[in-house]
Amino acid sequence: MTPHFTLAELTATSHRQFDNTPNEAETANLQRLAEFLEQVKMALGGKPIMVNSGFRSKQVNDSVGSKDTSQHRIGCAADFRVPGMTPDQVVRAVIAAGLPFDQIIREFDAWTHISVTNTPDGTPRRQALIIDKAGTRPFA
């Protein structure tokens, strides 16, 4: 898809019993997501981005307990870690870079969720959040 992000990486799942093959529209969204992740990588000084979760088919999404409205379902979101950086540092760097993210979420202080808009012509919300045991709140 891009120099640093493959379709296989963005569709990998530990729930191998379920088909996690994106359709044409989902693949197009994953292409936009991969291109955006290249921008994130540049904003982070070229550090490696380790994708934990990208696209999730309905069965995979249900098996991880996520909502049907998750942007992972349509190929617009990825959860990732960056070796040598905390999720907090990643969120701050992406915000400081002025990248056009739709959402960025520090999740359980263990990984970062980032998404692009659901449609190519959508306006990014630039919504920054924290999700943890205490609930969901704005990133501050």
Tab-separated table of C-alpha atoms in Angstrom, residues 19-101:
chain	number	residue	atom	x	y	z
A	19	ASP	CA	-12.391	-13.971	7.584
A	20	ASN	CA	-10.904	-10.484	7.833
A	21	THR	CA	-10.763	-9.632	4.135
A	22	PRO	CA	-11.811	-6.054	3.331
A	23	ASN	CA	-14.109	-5.294	0.412
A	24	GLU	CA	-13.220	-2.757	-2.287
A	25	ALA	CA	-14.464	0.299	-0.352
A	26	GLU	CA	-12.746	-0.859	2.839
A	27	THR	CA	-9.513	-1.444	0.922
A	28	ALA	CA	-9.720	2.097	-0.486
A	29	ASN	CA	-10.123	3.402	3.068
A	30	LEU	CA	-7.129	1.323	4.167
A	31	GLN	CA	-5.112	2.925	1.367
A	32	ARG	CA	-5.991	6.387	2.721
A	33	LEU	CA	-5.171	5.191	6.236
A	34	ALA	CA	-1.777	3.796	5.145
A	35	GLU	CA	-0.931	7.074	3.417
A	36	PHE	CA	-1.908	8.950	6.575
A	37	LEU	CA	0.180	6.621	8.753
A	38	GLU	CA	3.176	7.568	6.591
A	39	GLN	CA	2.557	11.195	7.634
A	40	VAL	CA	2.307	10.100	11.280
A	41	LYS	CA	5.599	8.224	10.931
A	42	MET	CA	7.279	11.364	9.562
A	43	ALA	CA	5.821	13.474	12.404
A	44	LEU	CA	7.331	10.979	14.860
A	45	GLY	CA	10.791	11.367	13.390
A	46	GLY	CA	10.637	8.184	11.317
A	47	LYS	CA	10.226	5.911	14.338
A	48	PRO	CA	8.654	2.487	13.694
A	49	ILE	CA	4.884	2.236	13.989
A	50	MET	CA	3.758	-1.186	15.178
A	51	VAL	CA	0.119	-1.702	14.147
A	52	ASN	CA	-1.835	-3.814	16.651
A	53	SER	CA	-5.170	-3.564	14.880
A	54	GLY	CA	-6.378	-2.019	11.647
A	55	PHE	CA	-9.358	-3.249	9.657
A	56	ARG	CA	-11.805	-5.499	11.509
A	57	SER	CA	-14.532	-7.521	9.810
A	58	LYS	CA	-17.841	-7.662	11.690
A	59	GLN	CA	-16.943	-11.037	13.218
A	60	VAL	CA	-13.493	-9.868	14.330
A	61	ASN	CA	-14.903	-6.605	15.658
A	62	ASP	CA	-17.624	-8.433	17.605
A	63	SER	CA	-15.071	-10.881	19.014
A	64	VAL	CA	-12.998	-8.046	20.492
A	65	GLY	CA	-16.104	-6.441	22.001
A	66	SER	CA	-16.055	-3.292	19.899
A	67	LYS	CA	-19.045	-1.310	18.642
A	68	ASP	CA	-20.392	-1.626	15.086
A	69	THR	CA	-19.723	2.115	14.686
A	70	SER	CA	-15.977	1.611	15.183
A	71	GLN	CA	-13.957	3.139	12.377
A	72	HIS	CA	-11.927	-0.096	12.349
A	73	ARG	CA	-14.978	-1.721	10.715
A	74	ILE	CA	-14.608	0.373	7.560
A	75	GLY	CA	-10.806	0.476	7.367
A	76	CYS	CA	-10.403	4.033	8.661
A	77	ALA	CA	-8.647	3.365	11.987
A	78	ALA	CA	-5.543	1.755	13.413
A	79	ASP	CA	-4.299	1.031	16.915
A	80	PHE	CA	-0.526	1.146	17.224
A	81	ARG	CA	2.516	1.396	19.473
A	82	VAL	CA	5.743	3.283	18.876
A	83	PRO	CA	8.830	1.777	20.543
A	84	GLY	CA	10.536	4.354	22.735
A	85	MET	CA	7.466	6.602	22.987
A	86	THR	CA	4.536	6.543	25.374
A	87	PRO	CA	1.034	6.840	23.902
A	88	ASP	CA	0.847	10.270	25.542
A	89	GLN	CA	3.989	11.383	23.695
A	90	VAL	CA	2.592	10.033	20.419
A	91	VAL	CA	-0.691	11.913	20.814
A	92	ARG	CA	1.092	15.159	21.694
A	93	ALA	CA	3.462	14.842	18.713
A	94	VAL	CA	0.643	14.160	16.233
A	95	ILE	CA	-1.384	17.096	17.548
A	96	ALA	CA	1.682	19.376	17.460
A	97	ALA	CA	2.367	18.349	13.846
A	98	GLY	CA	-1.082	19.599	12.846
A	99	LEU	CA	-1.953	16.371	11.042
A	100	PRO	CA	-5.556	16.060	9.806
A	101	PHE	CA	-6.620	13.127	12.009
